[in-house]
């Protein structure tokens, strides 16, 4: 019997926590569509099992950082009217082994599972809390700042951007909104 979408989701989050990367990658279809819409640096979608293998650490440079001991908690899986699609709320909860610091990373996955394989997933998780747990928050914030600074240079306000044009003003003491 083929695993249900809920079964596949549970295998996924437990496999991630137990760092069983080969098993995790095998949960995905050969051709898939996985993205992280809230990733602050606009990551490209992963469209193949091979791309996911690299994402989960099978690439040329394996993860080097603190050791995270985690488990999935607060799991709430919602069935939808489409039998292939679930919405799963949960969090990764644990400690950073080297420091003893606790962490919790909330997440929501919207997954489509067909014939027991993930064919599509939108993974909404708190990437800043994840970076903090890994001791990488300053670097990630710098990268976000740099990324958005480049956007401001290449895409002036009001030109194909979400930011409306600023009104021209002769008042040089007018306060400006900043993102820093």
XYZ file of C-alpha atoms in Angstrom:
180
model
C 0.000 0.000 0.000
C 1.223 3.497 -0.886
C 1.980 5.936 1.933
C -0.551 8.719 2.451
C 0.553 12.366 2.201
C 0.462 12.515 6.018
C 2.691 9.418 6.282
C 5.175 10.917 3.817
C 5.244 14.231 5.699
C 5.935 12.452 8.994
C 8.737 10.423 7.390
C 10.170 13.676 6.015
C 10.303 15.672 9.256
C 11.507 12.729 11.350
C 14.127 11.887 8.694
C 15.382 15.483 8.728
C 15.633 15.466 12.523
C 17.447 12.128 12.495
C 19.670 13.287 9.604
C 18.747 10.283 7.448
C 19.412 12.282 4.275
C 19.277 9.409 1.776
C 15.866 8.365 3.140
C 14.654 11.979 3.033
C 15.715 12.445 -0.589
C 13.993 9.180 -1.553
C 10.664 10.643 -0.384
C 10.665 12.975 -3.396
C 9.676 12.134 -6.966
C 12.459 12.223 -9.552
C 10.856 15.374 -11.022
C 9.512 17.608 -8.279
C 8.926 21.267 -7.452
C 10.115 22.349 -4.015
C 10.555 25.945 -2.970
C 11.000 28.091 0.117
C 8.888 31.197 -0.633
C 9.941 32.993 2.575
C 13.682 32.417 2.138
C 14.996 35.987 2.384
C 17.475 35.657 -0.493
C 15.059 34.335 -3.133
C 16.322 30.769 -3.497
C 15.627 28.967 -6.758
C 13.097 26.125 -6.727
C 14.477 22.601 -6.579
C 13.015 20.623 -9.463
C 14.751 17.270 -9.200
C 15.730 14.657 -6.672
C 19.368 15.446 -7.461
C 18.861 19.124 -6.574
C 17.336 17.994 -3.283
C 20.275 15.669 -2.631
C 22.558 18.717 -2.905
C 20.213 20.784 -0.728
C 20.252 18.173 2.028
C 24.034 18.063 2.146
C 25.100 15.682 -0.587
C 26.793 18.465 -2.508
C 30.482 19.272 -2.812
C 30.672 21.213 0.480
C 28.948 19.453 3.370
C 27.461 21.517 6.204
C 30.010 22.659 8.747
C 28.591 24.269 11.833
C 27.132 23.552 15.222
C 25.424 20.237 15.903
C 21.652 20.547 16.177
C 19.635 17.931 18.068
C 16.019 18.420 17.068
C 12.642 16.812 16.829
C 9.413 17.803 15.126
C 6.804 19.075 17.592
C 3.361 20.686 17.535
C 2.464 18.692 14.440
C -0.959 19.464 13.024
C -1.711 17.998 9.584
C -4.724 19.384 7.732
C -6.372 17.373 4.971
C -7.641 19.354 1.981
C -10.361 18.654 -0.553
C -7.597 17.423 -2.875
C -6.534 13.974 -1.579
C -2.946 14.565 -2.755
C -2.498 17.826 -0.807
C -1.925 18.452 2.883
C -1.055 21.507 4.935
C 1.212 20.634 7.845
C 1.948 22.998 10.726
C 4.830 22.069 13.023
C 8.102 23.230 14.450
C 11.605 21.873 14.723
C 12.544 22.090 18.385
C 15.847 21.243 19.980
C 19.209 22.363 21.293
C 22.546 23.415 19.875
C 24.794 20.684 21.288
C 27.924 22.826 21.616
C 26.200 25.604 23.600
C 23.121 23.952 25.110
C 21.012 26.774 23.636
C 17.424 25.767 22.921
C 15.724 26.711 19.653
C 12.342 26.419 17.974
C 11.810 26.928 14.255
C 8.130 27.172 13.269
C 7.092 25.935 9.840
C 4.169 25.239 7.525
C 4.550 22.869 4.579
C 1.998 22.655 1.785
C 2.710 19.348 0.060
C 1.388 17.403 -2.887
C 2.124 13.683 -2.665
C 1.367 11.353 -5.557
C 1.958 7.599 -5.444
C 3.813 8.003 -2.141
C 6.302 10.603 -3.461
C 6.465 14.360 -2.929
C 5.846 16.000 -6.304
C 5.401 19.528 -5.010
C 6.098 21.330 -1.749
C 6.002 24.893 -0.514
C 8.050 25.017 2.673
C 7.368 28.116 4.761
C 9.732 28.173 7.706
C 11.406 30.780 9.859
C 14.763 31.008 8.104
C 16.086 33.646 10.495
C 15.514 31.407 13.521
C 17.162 28.581 11.605
C 20.190 30.785 10.877
C 20.350 31.824 14.542
C 20.322 28.192 15.692
C 23.182 27.461 13.290
C 25.182 30.474 14.506
C 24.849 32.117 11.080
C 22.432 34.979 11.776
C 24.934 37.865 11.366
C 26.118 36.494 8.014
C 22.559 35.929 6.803
C 21.471 39.431 7.838
C 24.504 40.906 6.029
C 23.633 38.891 2.913
C 20.010 40.088 3.082
C 21.146 43.696 3.488
C 23.545 43.338 0.531
C 20.918 41.601 -1.599
C 18.339 44.320 -1.011
C 20.893 47.097 -1.478
C 21.623 45.684 -4.947
C 17.868 45.632 -5.649
C 17.635 49.342 -4.816
C 20.494 50.123 -7.198
C 19.247 48.010 -10.106
C 15.529 48.698 -9.640
C 14.830 52.360 -8.825
C 11.743 53.142 -6.697
C 8.538 52.967 -8.682
C 10.090 51.121 -11.612
C 8.910 47.495 -11.715
C 9.138 47.193 -7.952
C 6.763 46.943 -5.038
C 8.066 50.245 -3.639
C 6.090 53.272 -4.828
C 8.003 56.267 -6.169
C 8.967 58.762 -3.470
C 7.536 62.221 -3.934
C 10.098 64.887 -4.721
C 10.386 67.331 -1.899
C 12.267 70.536 -1.304
C 12.149 69.961 2.463
C 15.560 68.474 3.239
C 14.504 67.733 6.832
C 11.706 65.364 5.870
C 12.198 62.026 7.683
C 12.709 59.001 5.475
C 11.657 55.489 6.311
C 14.569 53.086 6.589
C 14.808 49.329 6.796
C 17.810 49.206 9.077
